[in-house]
mmCIF file of C-alpha atoms and ligand atoms in Angstrom:
data_model
loop_
_atom_site.group_PDB
_atom_site.id
_atom_site.type_symbol
_atom_site.label_atom_id
_atom_site.label_comp_id
_atom_site.label_asym_id
_atom_site.label_seq_id
_atom_site.Cartn_x
_atom_site.Cartn_y
_atom_site.Cartn_z
ATOM 1 C CA MET N 1 18.510 8.515 -7.101
ATOM 2 C CA ALA N 2 17.716 4.818 -6.934
ATOM 3 C CA MET N 3 17.330 3.022 -3.801
ATOM 4 C CA HIS N 4 21.008 1.423 -3.405
ATOM 5 C CA HIS N 5 22.074 4.594 -3.520
ATOM 6 C CA LEU N 6 20.448 5.647 -0.276
ATOM 7 C CA GLN N 7 20.748 2.209 1.281
ATOM 8 C CA LEU N 8 24.477 3.962 1.167
ATOM 9 C CA LEU N 9 24.161 7.041 1.567
ATOM 10 C CA THR N 10 22.137 6.153 5.089
ATOM 11 C CA LYS N 11 24.526 3.070 6.087
ATOM 12 C CA ASN N 12 26.013 5.269 8.676
ATOM 13 C CA LYS N 13 25.462 8.322 10.736
ATOM 14 C CA LEU N 14 26.355 11.162 9.341
ATOM 15 C CA GLY N 15 25.251 9.577 6.208
ATOM 16 C CA LYS N 16 21.638 9.726 8.103
ATOM 17 C CA SER N 17 21.989 13.326 8.865
ATOM 18 C CA ILE N 18 22.517 14.029 5.963
ATOM 19 C CA VAL N 19 19.828 12.647 4.180
ATOM 20 C CA ARG N 20 17.561 14.118 6.682
ATOM 21 C CA SER N 21 18.417 17.717 6.697
ATOM 22 C CA PHE N 22 16.551 17.050 2.844
ATOM 23 C CA THR N 23 14.284 15.331 3.787
ATOM 24 C CA ASP N 24 12.994 16.088 7.231
ATOM 25 C CA ALA N 25 9.288 16.651 7.061
ATOM 26 C CA PRO N 26 8.087 18.125 10.472
ATOM 27 C CA VAL N 27 5.939 15.969 13.778
ATOM 28 C CA LYS N 28 2.405 15.831 12.286
ATOM 29 C CA GLU N 29 1.436 13.563 14.461
ATOM 30 C CA THR N 30 -1.568 11.393 13.861
ATOM 31 C CA ARG N 31 -3.762 8.324 15.476
ATOM 32 C CA PHE N 32 -5.531 5.848 13.524
ATOM 33 C CA LEU N 33 -6.907 2.623 14.739
ATOM 34 C CA ASN N 34 -4.500 2.050 17.650
ATOM 35 C CA LEU N 35 -1.448 3.540 15.639
ATOM 36 C CA THR N 36 0.317 6.501 16.124
ATOM 37 C CA LEU N 37 2.408 7.467 13.540
ATOM 38 C CA LYS N 38 5.391 10.845 13.222
ATOM 39 C CA ASN N 39 2.083 12.366 10.000
ATOM 40 C CA PRO N 40 -0.690 10.611 7.682
ATOM 41 C CA VAL N 41 1.974 10.360 4.623
ATOM 42 C CA GLY N 42 2.796 6.712 3.318
ATOM 43 C CA LEU N 43 4.403 5.033 1.012
ATOM 44 C CA GLY N 44 1.937 2.914 -1.143
ATOM 45 C CA ALA N 45 2.375 -1.016 -1.196
ATOM 46 C CA GLY N 46 4.393 -2.196 -3.813
ATOM 47 C CA PHE N 47 7.584 -0.309 -3.609
ATOM 48 C CA ASP N 48 9.899 -1.523 -0.450
ATOM 49 C CA LYS N 49 7.183 -5.562 -1.582
ATOM 50 C CA ASN N 50 10.315 -7.439 0.502
ATOM 51 C CA ALA N 51 11.251 -4.962 3.436
ATOM 52 C CA LEU N 52 14.274 -4.305 2.126
ATOM 53 C CA PHE N 53 14.372 -0.837 2.423
ATOM 54 C CA LEU N 54 12.796 0.197 5.936
ATOM 55 C CA ASN N 55 15.362 2.176 7.386
ATOM 56 C CA GLU N 56 15.692 4.321 4.957
ATOM 57 C CA LEU N 57 12.164 5.001 3.923
ATOM 58 C CA GLU N 58 11.773 6.413 7.317
ATOM 59 C CA ALA N 59 15.146 8.333 6.956
ATOM 60 C CA LEU N 60 12.377 9.973 3.667
ATOM 61 C CA GLY N 61 9.931 10.782 6.203
ATOM 62 C CA PHE N 62 7.327 7.970 5.777
ATOM 63 C CA GLY N 63 4.757 8.133 8.853
ATOM 64 C CA PHE N 64 4.671 4.777 7.542
ATOM 65 C CA VAL N 65 5.004 2.034 5.138
ATOM 66 C CA GLU N 66 3.075 -0.974 3.492
ATOM 67 C CA ILE N 67 4.681 -3.974 2.506
ATOM 68 C CA GLY N 68 4.411 -6.490 -0.186
ATOM 69 C CA THR N 69 2.718 -7.183 -1.229
ATOM 70 C CA VAL N 70 2.991 -10.631 -0.096
ATOM 71 C CA THR N 71 2.353 -14.338 -1.727
ATOM 72 C CA PRO N 72 2.637 -17.471 1.354
ATOM 73 C CA LEU N 73 5.301 -18.556 -1.951
ATOM 74 C CA PRO N 74 8.410 -16.229 -3.367
ATOM 75 C CA GLN N 75 7.056 -15.883 -7.008
ATOM 76 C CA GLU N 76 9.525 -13.917 -9.781
ATOM 77 C CA GLY N 77 6.354 -12.274 -11.314
ATOM 78 C CA ASN N 78 5.780 -11.191 -15.169
ATOM 79 C CA GLU N 79 8.572 -11.110 -17.635
ATOM 80 C CA GLN N 80 10.366 -8.074 -17.514
ATOM 81 C CA PRO N 81 9.409 -4.960 -19.223
ATOM 82 C CA ARG N 82 7.078 -4.547 -16.913
ATOM 83 C CA LEU N 83 7.052 -1.072 -15.165
ATOM 84 C CA PHE N 84 6.441 2.135 -17.811
ATOM 85 C CA ARG N 85 6.487 5.991 -17.709
ATOM 86 C CA LEU N 86 3.439 8.032 -19.159
ATOM 87 C CA PRO N 87 5.411 11.014 -18.457
ATOM 88 C CA ALA N 88 2.360 13.194 -20.677
ATOM 89 C CA ASP N 89 0.032 12.157 -18.124
ATOM 90 C CA LYS N 90 2.366 11.846 -14.573
ATOM 91 C CA ALA N 91 1.074 8.536 -15.100
ATOM 92 C CA LEU N 92 2.747 4.701 -14.863
ATOM 93 C CA ILE N 93 1.183 0.862 -15.557
ATOM 94 C CA ASN N 94 2.670 -1.617 -14.626
ATOM 95 C CA ARG N 95 1.863 -5.562 -14.641
ATOM 96 C CA MET N 96 4.480 -6.300 -11.566
ATOM 97 C CA GLY N 97 3.395 -9.188 -10.932
ATOM 98 C CA PHE N 98 3.803 -9.716 -6.932
ATOM 99 C CA ASN N 99 7.055 -10.619 -7.754
ATOM 100 C CA ASN N 100 8.354 -11.159 -3.934
ATOM 101 C CA ASP N 101 10.687 -13.003 -1.689
ATOM 102 C CA GLY N 102 7.266 -15.167 -0.201
ATOM 103 C CA VAL N 103 6.451 -14.608 3.169
ATOM 104 C CA ASP N 104 8.506 -16.784 5.246
ATOM 105 C CA ILE N 105 11.986 -14.087 3.532
ATOM 106 C CA VAL N 106 9.965 -11.414 4.180
ATOM 107 C CA ALA N 107 8.889 -12.526 7.928
ATOM 108 C CA ARG N 108 12.376 -12.912 9.217
ATOM 109 C CA ARG N 109 13.626 -9.706 6.936
ATOM 110 C CA LEU N 110 11.310 -7.974 9.188
ATOM 111 C CA GLU N 111 11.758 -10.003 12.476
ATOM 112 C CA GLU N 112 15.703 -8.949 12.185
ATOM 113 C CA TRP N 113 14.335 -5.351 11.747
ATOM 114 C CA ARG N 114 11.977 -5.014 14.772
ATOM 115 C CA THR N 115 15.647 -6.688 16.848
ATOM 116 C CA LYS N 116 17.398 -4.199 15.982
ATOM 117 C CA LYS N 117 15.244 -1.409 16.237
ATOM 118 C CA ALA N 118 13.968 -3.277 19.765
ATOM 119 C CA GLY N 119 14.869 -0.764 22.589
ATOM 120 C CA SER N 120 15.887 2.334 20.238
ATOM 121 C CA GLN N 121 12.922 4.494 22.259
ATOM 122 C CA GLU N 122 12.588 6.328 18.994
ATOM 123 C CA LYS N 123 8.777 8.749 20.080
ATOM 124 C CA TYR N 124 7.421 7.408 16.474
ATOM 125 C CA PRO N 125 8.979 4.129 15.633
ATOM 126 C CA LEU N 126 8.090 3.985 11.211
ATOM 127 C CA ILE N 127 4.218 1.930 11.231
ATOM 128 C CA ILE N 128 4.977 -0.870 8.648
ATOM 129 C CA GLY N 129 1.061 -2.159 7.453
ATOM 130 C CA GLY N 130 1.621 -5.883 5.838
ATOM 131 C CA ASN N 131 -0.156 -5.952 1.998
ATOM 132 C CA ILE N 132 -0.983 -9.815 1.658
ATOM 133 C CA GLY N 133 -1.684 -11.759 -1.944
ATOM 134 C CA LYS N 134 -2.486 -15.055 -3.151
ATOM 135 C CA ASN N 135 0.104 -16.764 -5.306
ATOM 136 C CA LYS N 136 -0.376 -17.288 -9.250
ATOM 137 C CA ILE N 137 -0.507 -20.539 -8.944
ATOM 138 C CA THR N 138 -3.095 -20.823 -6.321
ATOM 139 C CA PRO N 139 -7.019 -21.386 -6.939
ATOM 140 C CA ASN N 140 -8.843 -19.031 -6.433
ATOM 141 C CA GLU N 141 -10.881 -21.126 -4.074
ATOM 142 C CA ASN N 142 -8.012 -21.783 -2.009
ATOM 143 C CA ALA N 143 -7.166 -19.112 -2.122
ATOM 144 C CA TRP N 144 -8.183 -17.829 1.705
ATOM 145 C CA GLN N 145 -5.862 -20.359 2.222
ATOM 146 C CA ASP N 146 -2.916 -17.793 0.872
ATOM 147 C CA TYR N 147 -4.250 -15.022 2.476
ATOM 148 C CA ALA N 148 -4.487 -16.385 6.096
ATOM 149 C CA ALA N 149 -0.463 -18.301 5.884
ATOM 150 C CA CYS N 150 1.076 -14.919 4.904
ATOM 151 C CA PHE N 151 -1.381 -12.991 7.902
ATOM 152 C CA THR N 152 -0.433 -15.981 10.490
ATOM 153 C CA ARG N 153 3.695 -15.662 8.952
ATOM 154 C CA LEU N 154 3.367 -12.257 9.409
ATOM 155 C CA HIS N 155 1.751 -11.501 12.594
ATOM 156 C CA PRO N 156 3.704 -10.588 15.234
ATOM 157 C CA PHE N 157 5.832 -8.403 12.658
ATOM 158 C CA VAL N 158 3.794 -5.813 11.221
ATOM 159 C CA ASP N 159 1.236 -2.930 12.417
ATOM 160 C CA TYR N 160 -1.421 -3.185 10.205
ATOM 161 C CA PHE N 161 -2.641 -5.636 7.582
ATOM 162 C CA VAL N 162 -4.104 -5.387 3.737
ATOM 163 C CA VAL N 163 -6.181 -7.439 2.345
ATOM 164 C CA ASN N 164 -5.279 -6.826 -1.067
ATOM 165 C CA VAL N 165 -7.635 -8.346 -3.417
ATOM 166 C CA SER N 166 -7.611 -5.727 -6.454
ATOM 167 C CA SER N 167 -4.693 -6.056 -8.353
ATOM 168 C CA PRO N 168 -4.966 -5.937 -12.181
ATOM 169 C CA ASN N 169 -1.905 -8.071 -12.243
ATOM 170 C CA THR N 170 -2.930 -11.441 -11.185
ATOM 171 C CA PRO N 171 -5.732 -13.637 -13.343
ATOM 172 C CA GLY N 172 -9.241 -13.490 -11.949
ATOM 173 C CA LEU N 173 -8.061 -11.893 -8.849
ATOM 174 C CA ARG N 174 -10.413 -9.269 -7.983
ATOM 175 C CA ALA N 175 -12.914 -11.337 -8.438
ATOM 176 C CA LEU N 176 -12.400 -12.160 -5.184
ATOM 177 C CA GLN N 177 -13.382 -8.176 -4.595
ATOM 178 C CA ASP N 178 -17.447 -10.910 -4.772
ATOM 179 C CA LYS N 179 -19.087 -10.355 -1.360
ATOM 180 C CA ASP N 180 -19.362 -14.125 -0.535
ATOM 181 C CA ALA N 181 -15.781 -14.013 -1.293
ATOM 182 C CA LEU N 182 -14.314 -11.668 0.268
ATOM 183 C CA ARG N 183 -17.169 -12.596 3.416
ATOM 184 C CA LYS N 184 -15.016 -15.832 3.805
ATOM 185 C CA ILE N 185 -11.100 -14.438 4.057
ATOM 186 C CA LEU N 186 -11.927 -11.857 6.029
ATOM 187 C CA LEU N 187 -14.235 -13.755 8.108
ATOM 188 C CA ASN N 188 -11.238 -16.528 8.735
ATOM 189 C CA LEU N 189 -8.579 -13.515 8.880
ATOM 190 C CA ALA N 190 -10.319 -12.177 12.138
ATOM 191 C CA MET N 191 -10.758 -15.495 13.643
ATOM 192 C CA ILE N 192 -7.015 -15.998 13.414
ATOM 193 C CA ASN N 193 -6.795 -12.667 15.078
ATOM 194 C CA ASN N 194 -8.657 -13.220 18.007
ATOM 195 C CA GLY N 195 -6.785 -16.265 18.489
ATOM 196 C CA LYS N 196 -3.876 -13.372 18.782
ATOM 197 C CA ALA N 197 -2.777 -11.457 22.568
ATOM 198 C CA PHE N 198 -2.847 -8.489 20.851
ATOM 199 C CA ALA N 199 -5.244 -8.617 17.464
ATOM 200 C CA LYS N 200 -3.724 -5.953 14.061
ATOM 201 C CA PRO N 201 -6.001 -3.817 12.323
ATOM 202 C CA ILE N 202 -7.350 -5.326 9.118
ATOM 203 C CA LEU N 203 -8.141 -3.339 6.494
ATOM 204 C CA LEU N 204 -8.940 -4.450 2.318
ATOM 205 C CA LYS N 205 -7.787 -2.548 -0.088
ATOM 206 C CA ILE N 206 -9.851 -2.257 -3.485
ATOM 207 C CA ALA N 207 -9.966 -0.979 -6.689
ATOM 208 C CA PRO N 208 -10.957 2.109 -8.529
ATOM 209 C CA ASP N 209 -12.820 0.581 -11.254
ATOM 210 C CA LEU N 210 -16.201 -1.568 -8.827
ATOM 211 C CA THR N 211 -19.893 -0.830 -9.543
ATOM 212 C CA ARG N 212 -21.584 1.587 -7.328
ATOM 213 C CA GLU N 213 -23.870 -1.737 -6.553
ATOM 214 C CA GLN N 214 -19.613 -3.575 -6.108
ATOM 215 C CA VAL N 215 -19.011 -0.293 -3.177
ATOM 216 C CA ASP N 216 -22.328 -0.768 -1.766
ATOM 217 C CA ASP N 217 -21.348 -4.399 -0.937
ATOM 218 C CA VAL N 218 -17.552 -3.607 0.344
ATOM 219 C CA ILE N 219 -19.345 -1.161 3.013
ATOM 220 C CA SER N 220 -22.351 -3.427 4.077
ATOM 221 C CA LEU N 221 -19.758 -5.763 4.352
ATOM 222 C CA ALA N 222 -17.317 -4.315 5.667
ATOM 223 C CA LEU N 223 -19.566 -2.960 8.347
ATOM 224 C CA GLU N 224 -21.461 -6.561 9.113
ATOM 225 C CA ILE N 225 -17.985 -7.791 9.850
ATOM 226 C CA GLN N 226 -16.091 -5.165 11.727
ATOM 227 C CA LEU N 227 -13.296 -4.531 9.327
ATOM 228 C CA ASP N 228 -11.313 -1.725 10.398
ATOM 229 C CA GLY N 229 -10.776 -0.066 7.606
ATOM 230 C CA LEU N 230 -10.363 -0.015 3.578
ATOM 231 C CA VAL N 231 -7.463 0.835 1.433
ATOM 232 C CA ALA N 232 -8.468 3.567 -1.866
ATOM 233 C CA THR N 233 -7.406 2.684 -4.095
ATOM 234 C CA ASN N 234 -5.439 0.719 -6.301
ATOM 235 C CA THR N 235 -4.165 1.219 -9.893
ATOM 236 C CA THR N 236 -7.245 0.915 -12.184
ATOM 237 C CA ILE N 237 -7.143 -0.803 -15.939
ATOM 238 C CA ASP N 238 -9.530 2.201 -17.580
ATOM 239 C CA ARG N 239 -7.597 3.794 -20.154
ATOM 240 C CA SER N 240 -9.650 6.480 -20.693
ATOM 241 C CA ASN N 241 -8.872 10.030 -21.726
ATOM 242 C CA LEU N 242 -4.867 10.420 -21.060
ATOM 243 C CA SER N 243 -2.510 12.522 -23.108
ATOM 244 C CA THR N 244 -0.006 9.767 -24.240
ATOM 245 C CA PRO N 245 -0.543 8.919 -27.650
ATOM 246 C CA LEU N 246 -3.094 5.667 -27.803
ATOM 247 C CA SER N 247 0.133 3.565 -30.301
ATOM 248 C CA GLU N 248 1.966 4.231 -27.328
ATOM 249 C CA ILE N 249 -0.679 3.261 -24.743
ATOM 250 C CA GLU N 250 -1.141 -0.448 -26.456
ATOM 251 C CA ALA N 251 1.899 -0.921 -27.706
ATOM 252 C CA ILE N 252 2.727 -1.129 -23.288
ATOM 253 C CA GLY N 253 -0.085 -3.578 -23.091
ATOM 254 C CA ALA N 254 -1.756 -4.646 -19.767
ATOM 255 C CA GLY N 255 -1.148 -3.133 -16.654
ATOM 256 C CA GLY N 256 -3.237 -0.606 -14.009
ATOM 257 C CA LEU N 257 -2.284 2.481 -14.144
ATOM 258 C CA SER N 258 -1.973 4.562 -12.063
ATOM 259 C CA GLY N 259 -0.962 8.654 -11.256
ATOM 260 C CA ARG N 260 -2.958 11.431 -12.181
ATOM 261 C CA PRO N 261 -5.220 9.555 -14.112
ATOM 262 C CA VAL N 262 -6.681 8.222 -11.255
ATOM 263 C CA GLN N 263 -6.708 10.513 -8.990
ATOM 264 C CA GLN N 264 -10.913 11.711 -9.287
ATOM 265 C CA LYS N 265 -11.697 8.251 -9.808
ATOM 266 C CA SER N 266 -9.835 7.690 -5.979
ATOM 267 C CA THR N 267 -10.921 10.369 -3.888
ATOM 268 C CA ALA N 268 -14.816 10.524 -5.427
ATOM 269 C CA ILE N 269 -14.534 6.644 -3.947
ATOM 270 C CA VAL N 270 -12.891 7.918 -0.736
ATOM 271 C CA LYS N 271 -16.462 10.881 -0.987
ATOM 272 C CA TYR N 272 -19.114 8.583 -1.108
ATOM 273 C CA ILE N 273 -17.932 5.690 1.280
ATOM 274 C CA THR N 274 -17.556 8.748 3.895
ATOM 275 C CA GLU N 275 -20.771 10.126 2.700
ATOM 276 C CA GLN N 276 -22.138 6.789 2.382
ATOM 277 C CA THR N 277 -21.861 5.756 6.121
ATOM 278 C CA ASP N 278 -21.262 8.946 7.864
ATOM 279 C CA GLY N 279 -17.589 8.744 8.139
ATOM 280 C CA ALA N 280 -17.937 5.153 9.758
ATOM 281 C CA ILE N 281 -15.257 2.967 8.511
ATOM 282 C CA PRO N 282 -11.670 4.211 8.858
ATOM 283 C CA ILE N 283 -9.964 4.939 5.241
ATOM 284 C CA ILE N 284 -6.352 5.481 3.747
ATOM 285 C CA ALA N 285 -6.722 7.070 0.252
ATOM 286 C CA SER N 286 -4.150 5.932 -2.328
ATOM 287 C CA GLY N 287 -3.990 7.623 -5.826
ATOM 288 C CA GLY N 288 -2.420 10.282 -7.538
ATOM 289 C CA ILE N 289 -1.236 12.157 -4.764
ATOM 290 C CA PHE N 290 1.424 14.421 -5.905
ATOM 291 C CA THR N 291 1.686 17.991 -3.924
ATOM 292 C CA ALA N 292 0.254 19.152 -0.139
ATOM 293 C CA ALA N 293 -3.222 19.987 -2.214
ATOM 294 C CA ASP N 294 -3.792 16.540 -3.410
ATOM 295 C CA ALA N 295 -3.513 15.215 0.117
ATOM 296 C CA LYS N 296 -5.434 17.523 1.351
ATOM 297 C CA GLU N 297 -8.490 16.199 -1.358
ATOM 298 C CA LYS N 298 -8.092 13.176 -0.007
ATOM 299 C CA LEU N 299 -8.279 14.426 3.566
ATOM 300 C CA GLU N 300 -11.144 16.226 2.939
ATOM 301 C CA ALA N 301 -12.854 14.132 1.274
ATOM 302 C CA GLY N 302 -12.645 11.638 3.791
ATOM 303 C CA ALA N 303 -9.343 10.279 4.712
ATOM 304 C CA SER N 304 -7.729 9.569 7.791
ATOM 305 C CA LEU N 305 -3.792 8.784 5.966
ATOM 306 C CA ILE N 306 -2.851 8.514 2.666
ATOM 307 C CA GLN N 307 0.191 6.784 0.911
ATOM 308 C CA ILE N 308 1.865 7.931 -2.142
ATOM 309 C CA TRP N 309 3.375 5.715 -4.569
ATOM 310 C CA THR N 310 3.729 7.729 -8.314
ATOM 311 C CA GLY N 311 4.269 10.717 -6.592
ATOM 312 C CA PHE N 312 7.269 9.553 -4.996
ATOM 313 C CA ILE N 313 9.077 8.472 -8.992
ATOM 314 C CA TYR N 314 7.601 12.151 -9.721
ATOM 315 C CA GLU N 315 8.142 14.416 -7.223
ATOM 316 C CA GLY N 316 11.466 12.935 -6.139
ATOM 317 C CA PRO N 317 13.074 11.782 -1.878
ATOM 318 C CA THR N 318 11.652 14.741 -0.675
ATOM 319 C CA ILE N 319 7.764 14.127 -1.939
ATOM 320 C CA VAL N 320 6.863 13.815 1.978
ATOM 321 C CA LYS N 321 8.518 16.605 3.131
ATOM 322 C CA HIS N 322 6.635 18.915 0.974
ATOM 323 C CA ILE N 323 3.952 18.099 1.374
ATOM 324 C CA CYS N 324 3.954 17.391 5.737
ATOM 325 C CA ASN N 325 5.143 21.007 5.547
ATOM 326 C CA HIS N 326 1.867 22.385 3.989
ATOM 327 C CA LEU N 327 -0.663 19.940 5.469
HETATM 328 C C1 LIG K 401 4.861 -1.132 -9.846
HETATM 329 C C2 LIG K 401 4.046 -0.188 -8.845
HETATM 330 C C3 LIG K 401 4.045 -1.891 -8.183
HETATM 331 C C4 LIG K 401 2.897 -1.677 -7.482
HETATM 332 N N1 LIG K 401 2.681 -3.249 -6.303
HETATM 333 C C5 LIG K 401 1.411 -3.556 -5.953
HETATM 334 C C6 LIG K 401 1.622 -4.959 -4.681
HETATM 335 O O1 LIG K 401 2.352 -5.306 -5.201
HETATM 336 N N2 LIG K 401 0.092 -4.025 -4.095
HETATM 337 C C7 LIG K 401 -0.745 -3.012 -3.611
HETATM 338 O O2 LIG K 401 -1.515 -3.785 -2.736
HETATM 339 N N3 LIG K 401 -0.550 -2.468 -4.275
HETATM 340 C C8 LIG K 401 0.453 -1.820 -5.741
HETATM 341 N N4 LIG K 401 0.830 -0.971 -6.302
HETATM 342 C C9 LIG K 401 -0.298 0.005 -6.194
HETATM 343 C C10 LIG K 401 0.114 0.527 -4.957
HETATM 344 O O3 LIG K 401 0.320 0.801 -3.948
HETATM 345 C C11 LIG K 401 -1.309 2.655 -5.456
HETATM 346 O O4 LIG K 401 -2.206 1.371 -4.840
HETATM 347 C C12 LIG K 401 -2.052 2.724 -7.113
HETATM 348 O O5 LIG K 401 -0.310 2.665 -7.467
HETATM 349 C C13 LIG K 401 -2.532 4.011 -6.821
HETATM 350 O O6 LIG K 401 -1.904 5.545 -6.234
HETATM 351 P P1 LIG K 401 -0.525 6.626 -6.954
HETATM 352 O O7 LIG K 401 -1.234 7.215 -7.798
HETATM 353 O O8 LIG K 401 -0.023 7.592 -5.754
HETATM 354 O O9 LIG K 401 0.784 5.693 -7.769
HETATM 355 C C14 LIG K 401 1.770 -1.042 -7.089
HETATM 356 C C15 LIG K 401 1.810 -0.147 -7.955
HETATM 357 C C16 LIG K 401 3.479 0.170 -8.672
HETATM 358 C C17 LIG K 401 3.031 1.910 -9.694
#
C-alpha cells in the first residue's frame, strides 16, 4: 500500500479506525531524555522527509517519526532512479541526495500540524524528531551555518534534533564527522539551544563505516560537549558479503546500503559505545531491524529506542504492531 492510499483511508474517522484495527500496537511506554513515548519504535529519517504523512504514520503505531533530512534551501536530490531493492539481501540501496522541500516549507507544515493537534489531550502524542543537514551547494567550511539555520527554524516544532553528517549521498558530508568540524557545528547549536526557553535534545547520527578511532573521537566529543545522544547508524557504503549478484550491484552504482547487511555493524557500534561509556550516552539504534528479535538485539546492546526504515518496506504497515507485541 502506498502512502497516498493510506492518506485517503485515514482522512475520516471510520477510515482511521479501520486502519488502526489492523495496526494498533500495545502501549509500551518509554522514557527517553525528556520525552515520553507510546513505544520505543520509530520511523527513521528519510521516509517522511517533508513531514507530509505524520497522521498516517501515527495511525500505523509509531512512537516517533524522524522527519528530514531537511536542508535550508529546497533541493531536488539526485536524478532518478535513486532507490533500488535487493530482495535477496533484504536490503535497499539509495542515493536520494537530500531531496526535500527546504526548512521553511517543512517548518510551516509542522506548525500547521501542531496547531490542528493543539488541545487534543492525547496521552502519548507522536514524538517528532527533526533530522537536519546541509545543502549540496554549501561548502563544508560553511556547513555549520546550514545546521544552525535548520535548527533555529525547526526549533519550536520538533521534540528532538538529529544532526546528520553521515549520509553517503552528499559529496564530502561524512568528512564533517571529523572531531573539529563536529565540535564547531554542535557547540554552535548548543549555544542557540541555551538561548531558548525550552532546550531541545540534540543527537548526532553516525555512519556504520567509522573506524574504531573515529568512534572513540565521537564518544569523547559527545562526553566533552554533553551531547544528548547518538543515532547509530546510517546506511553503509560497504558492499561485501551480499547475496545479490555482483553484476547487479555494480549496475546500480553509488548509494548507501540499508537493511539486513547493516544490522550487525550497527549493533556492534551500539554495543561498543555502550560498553566504552558504561551506558552514559543515550542511543537510538537504526540498521536492519525487521522483527521484535532484531529490536531486542539493539535494546540489549544498549539502545533506548529503535528506528526502522528498510524493515517497513519489506514487512509492511503492521511492523510496529508486530514488534511491540513481542517486546
Ligand atoms: C531511501 C532512504 C532514504 C534515507 N534518507 C535518509 C535521510 O534523509 N537522512 C538520514 O539521516 N537517514 C536517511 N536514511 C537512513 C535511514 O534513516 C536508516 O538510518 C538506515 O536506512 C538504516 O536503517 P534500516 O536498515 O532500518 O533501513 C535513508 C534510508 C533510505 C533507505
